[in-house]
mmCIF file of C-alpha atoms in Angstrom:
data_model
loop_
_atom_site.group_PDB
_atom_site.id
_atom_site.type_symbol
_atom_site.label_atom_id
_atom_site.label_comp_id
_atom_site.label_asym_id
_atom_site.label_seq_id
_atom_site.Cartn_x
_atom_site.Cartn_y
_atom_site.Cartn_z
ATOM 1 C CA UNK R 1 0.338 -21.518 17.248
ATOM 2 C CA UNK R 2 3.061 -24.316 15.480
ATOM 3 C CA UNK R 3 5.394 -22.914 13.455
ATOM 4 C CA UNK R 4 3.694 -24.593 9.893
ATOM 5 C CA UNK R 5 0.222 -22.971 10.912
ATOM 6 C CA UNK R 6 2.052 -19.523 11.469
ATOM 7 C CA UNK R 7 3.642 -19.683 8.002
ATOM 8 C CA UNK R 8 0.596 -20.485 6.475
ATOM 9 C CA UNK R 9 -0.697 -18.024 7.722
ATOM 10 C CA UNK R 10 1.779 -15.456 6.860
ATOM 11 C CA UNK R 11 2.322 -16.569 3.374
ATOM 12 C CA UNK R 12 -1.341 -16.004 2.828
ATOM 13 C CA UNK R 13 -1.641 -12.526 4.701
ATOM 14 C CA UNK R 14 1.336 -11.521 2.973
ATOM 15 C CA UNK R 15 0.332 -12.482 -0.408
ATOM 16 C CA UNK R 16 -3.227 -10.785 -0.054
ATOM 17 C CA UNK R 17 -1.025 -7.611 1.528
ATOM 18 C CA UNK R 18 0.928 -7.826 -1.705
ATOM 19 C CA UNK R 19 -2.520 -7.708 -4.424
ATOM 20 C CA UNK R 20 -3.774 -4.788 -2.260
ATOM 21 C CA UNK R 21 -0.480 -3.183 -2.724
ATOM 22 C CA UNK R 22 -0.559 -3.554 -6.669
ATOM 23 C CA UNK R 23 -3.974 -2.675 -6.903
ATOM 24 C CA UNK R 24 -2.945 0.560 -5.227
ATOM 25 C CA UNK R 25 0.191 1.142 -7.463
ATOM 26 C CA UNK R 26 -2.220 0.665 -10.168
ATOM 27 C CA UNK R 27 -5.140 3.078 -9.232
ATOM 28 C CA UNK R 28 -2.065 5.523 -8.506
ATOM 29 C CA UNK R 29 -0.463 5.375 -11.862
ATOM 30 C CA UNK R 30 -3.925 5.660 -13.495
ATOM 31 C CA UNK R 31 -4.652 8.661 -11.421
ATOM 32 C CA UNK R 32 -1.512 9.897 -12.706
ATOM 33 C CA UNK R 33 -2.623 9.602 -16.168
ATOM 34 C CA UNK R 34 -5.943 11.043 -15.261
ATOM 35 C CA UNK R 35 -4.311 14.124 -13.600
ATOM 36 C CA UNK R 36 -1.830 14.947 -16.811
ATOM 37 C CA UNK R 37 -5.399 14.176 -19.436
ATOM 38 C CA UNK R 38 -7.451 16.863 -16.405
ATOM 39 C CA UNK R 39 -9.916 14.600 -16.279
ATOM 40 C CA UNK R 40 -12.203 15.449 -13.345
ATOM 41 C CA UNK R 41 -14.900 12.806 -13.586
ATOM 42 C CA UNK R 42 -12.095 10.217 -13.998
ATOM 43 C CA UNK R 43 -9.883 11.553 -10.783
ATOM 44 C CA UNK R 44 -13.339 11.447 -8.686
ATOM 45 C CA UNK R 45 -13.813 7.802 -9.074
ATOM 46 C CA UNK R 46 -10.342 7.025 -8.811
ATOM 47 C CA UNK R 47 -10.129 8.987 -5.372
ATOM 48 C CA UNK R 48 -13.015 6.713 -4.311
ATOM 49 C CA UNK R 49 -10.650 3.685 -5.316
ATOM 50 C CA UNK R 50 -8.074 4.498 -3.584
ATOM 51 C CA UNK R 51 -9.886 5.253 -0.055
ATOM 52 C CA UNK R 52 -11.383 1.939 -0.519
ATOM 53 C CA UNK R 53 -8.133 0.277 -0.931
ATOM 54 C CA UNK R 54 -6.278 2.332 1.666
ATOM 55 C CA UNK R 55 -9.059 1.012 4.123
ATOM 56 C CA UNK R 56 -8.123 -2.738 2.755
ATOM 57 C CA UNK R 57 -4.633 -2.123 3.166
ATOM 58 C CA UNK R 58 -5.472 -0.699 6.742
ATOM 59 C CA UNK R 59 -7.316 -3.559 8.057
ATOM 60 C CA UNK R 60 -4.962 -6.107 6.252
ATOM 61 C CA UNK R 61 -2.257 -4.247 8.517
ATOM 62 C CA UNK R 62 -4.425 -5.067 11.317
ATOM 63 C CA UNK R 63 -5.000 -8.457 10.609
ATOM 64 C CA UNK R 64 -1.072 -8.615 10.952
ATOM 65 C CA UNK R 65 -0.751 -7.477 14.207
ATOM 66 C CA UNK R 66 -3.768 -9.490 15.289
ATOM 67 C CA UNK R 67 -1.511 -12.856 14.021
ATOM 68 C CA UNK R 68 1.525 -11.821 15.144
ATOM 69 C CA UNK R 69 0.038 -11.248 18.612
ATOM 70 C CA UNK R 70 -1.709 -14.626 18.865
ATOM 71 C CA UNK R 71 1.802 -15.949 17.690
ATOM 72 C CA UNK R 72 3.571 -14.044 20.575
ATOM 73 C CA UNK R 73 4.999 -11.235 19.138
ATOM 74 C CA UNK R 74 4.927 -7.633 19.088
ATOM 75 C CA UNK R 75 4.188 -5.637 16.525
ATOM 76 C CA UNK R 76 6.998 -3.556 15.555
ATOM 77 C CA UNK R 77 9.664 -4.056 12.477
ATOM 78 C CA UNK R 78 12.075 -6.249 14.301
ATOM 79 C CA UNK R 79 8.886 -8.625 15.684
ATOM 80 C CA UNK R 80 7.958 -8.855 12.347
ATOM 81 C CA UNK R 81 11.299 -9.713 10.842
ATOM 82 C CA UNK R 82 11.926 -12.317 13.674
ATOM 83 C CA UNK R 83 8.797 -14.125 13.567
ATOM 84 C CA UNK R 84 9.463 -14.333 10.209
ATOM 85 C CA UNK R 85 12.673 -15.647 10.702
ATOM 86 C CA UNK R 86 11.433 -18.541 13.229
ATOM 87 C CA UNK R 87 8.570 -19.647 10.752
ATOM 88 C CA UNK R 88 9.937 -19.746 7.632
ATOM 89 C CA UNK R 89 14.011 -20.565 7.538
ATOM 90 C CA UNK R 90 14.106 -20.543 4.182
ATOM 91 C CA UNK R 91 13.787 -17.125 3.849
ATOM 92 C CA UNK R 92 10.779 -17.075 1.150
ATOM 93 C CA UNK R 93 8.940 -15.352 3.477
ATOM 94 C CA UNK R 94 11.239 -12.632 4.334
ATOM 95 C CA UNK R 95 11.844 -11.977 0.682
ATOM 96 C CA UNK R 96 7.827 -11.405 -0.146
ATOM 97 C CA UNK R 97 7.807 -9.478 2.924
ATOM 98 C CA UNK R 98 10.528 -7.347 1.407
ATOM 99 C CA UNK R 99 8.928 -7.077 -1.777
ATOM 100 C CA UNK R 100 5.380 -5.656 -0.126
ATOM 101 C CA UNK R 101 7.774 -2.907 1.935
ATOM 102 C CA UNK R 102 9.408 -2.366 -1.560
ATOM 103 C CA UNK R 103 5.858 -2.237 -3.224
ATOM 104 C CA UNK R 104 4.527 0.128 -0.560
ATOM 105 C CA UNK R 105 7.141 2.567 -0.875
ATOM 106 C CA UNK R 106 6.138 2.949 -4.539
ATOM 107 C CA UNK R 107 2.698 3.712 -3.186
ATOM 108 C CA UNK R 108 3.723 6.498 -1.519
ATOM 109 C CA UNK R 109 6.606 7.604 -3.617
ATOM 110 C CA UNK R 110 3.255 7.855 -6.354
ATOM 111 C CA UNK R 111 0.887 9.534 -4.147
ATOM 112 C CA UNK R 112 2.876 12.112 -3.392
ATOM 113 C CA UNK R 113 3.972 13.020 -6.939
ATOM 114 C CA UNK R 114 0.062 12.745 -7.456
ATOM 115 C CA UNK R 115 -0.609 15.137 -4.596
ATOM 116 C CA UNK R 116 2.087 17.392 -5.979
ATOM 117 C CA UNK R 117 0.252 17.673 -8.995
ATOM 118 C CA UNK R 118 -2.714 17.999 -7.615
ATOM 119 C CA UNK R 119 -1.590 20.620 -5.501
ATOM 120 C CA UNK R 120 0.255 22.912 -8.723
ATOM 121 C CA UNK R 121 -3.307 22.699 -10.800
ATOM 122 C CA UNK R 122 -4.989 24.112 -7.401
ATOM 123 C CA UNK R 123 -2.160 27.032 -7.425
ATOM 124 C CA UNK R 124 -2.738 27.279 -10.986
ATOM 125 C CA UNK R 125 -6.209 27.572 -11.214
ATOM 126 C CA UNK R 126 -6.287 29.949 -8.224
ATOM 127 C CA UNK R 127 -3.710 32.256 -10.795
ATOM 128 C CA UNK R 128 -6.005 32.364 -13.168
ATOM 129 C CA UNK R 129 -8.710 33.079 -10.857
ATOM 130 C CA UNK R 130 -6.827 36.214 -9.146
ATOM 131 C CA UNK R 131 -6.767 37.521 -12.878
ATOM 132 C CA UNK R 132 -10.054 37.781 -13.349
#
């Protein structure tokens, strides 16, 4: 694969990698809300989203590896950040590549402040059921 097809092709996985990311942060931060309002219809669908996007994200992930594979390279961190490196000198790529990690981390960083909220209305409710 040249080197102008591969960053083409990155740029473009990448940038779809980063919308599935925001849509995620999004659904997140409105489960949030939905969590703090108890709003159980609301939380159902938004559960829904998020497995739906988690299974975008997934196979977005996969459609890495597949490229960086048919580029010849593995498909670890350091594969990533070198390939990077030899198709895009400029850097632009590494940066947006940065910015997805960054934007991921905020994913999970949300999740589990959603699942910890999740998980103190369970022991809460379960309280209140031992009393009666």
């Amino acid at each position: 694969m040249e080197q102008q097809d591969l960053r083409h092709a990155l740029a473009e996985l990448i940038g779809h990698q980063q919308d599935a990311a925001r849509a995620m942060l999004e659904t997140l931060e409105a489960e949030r809300v939905a969590l703090r309002e108890l709003n159980g219809e609301g939380i159902e669908q938004l559960t829904r989203a998020k497995t739906e996007q988690l299974q975008q994200l997934e196979k977005l992930e996969a459609d890495r590896v597949t490229l960086l594979a048919a580029a010849g390279f593995g498909s670890g961190e350091t594969d990533m950040d070198r390939c990077l490196q030899e198709s895009d000198p400029s850097g632009q790529l590494s940066d947006d590549w940065q910015e997805l990690l960054n934007s991921l981390e905020c994913c999970q960083r949300e999740n589990r402040v959603n699942g910890g909220a999740i998980e103190l209305s369970r022991h809460r409710l379960q309280s209140v059921l031992t009393l009666l």
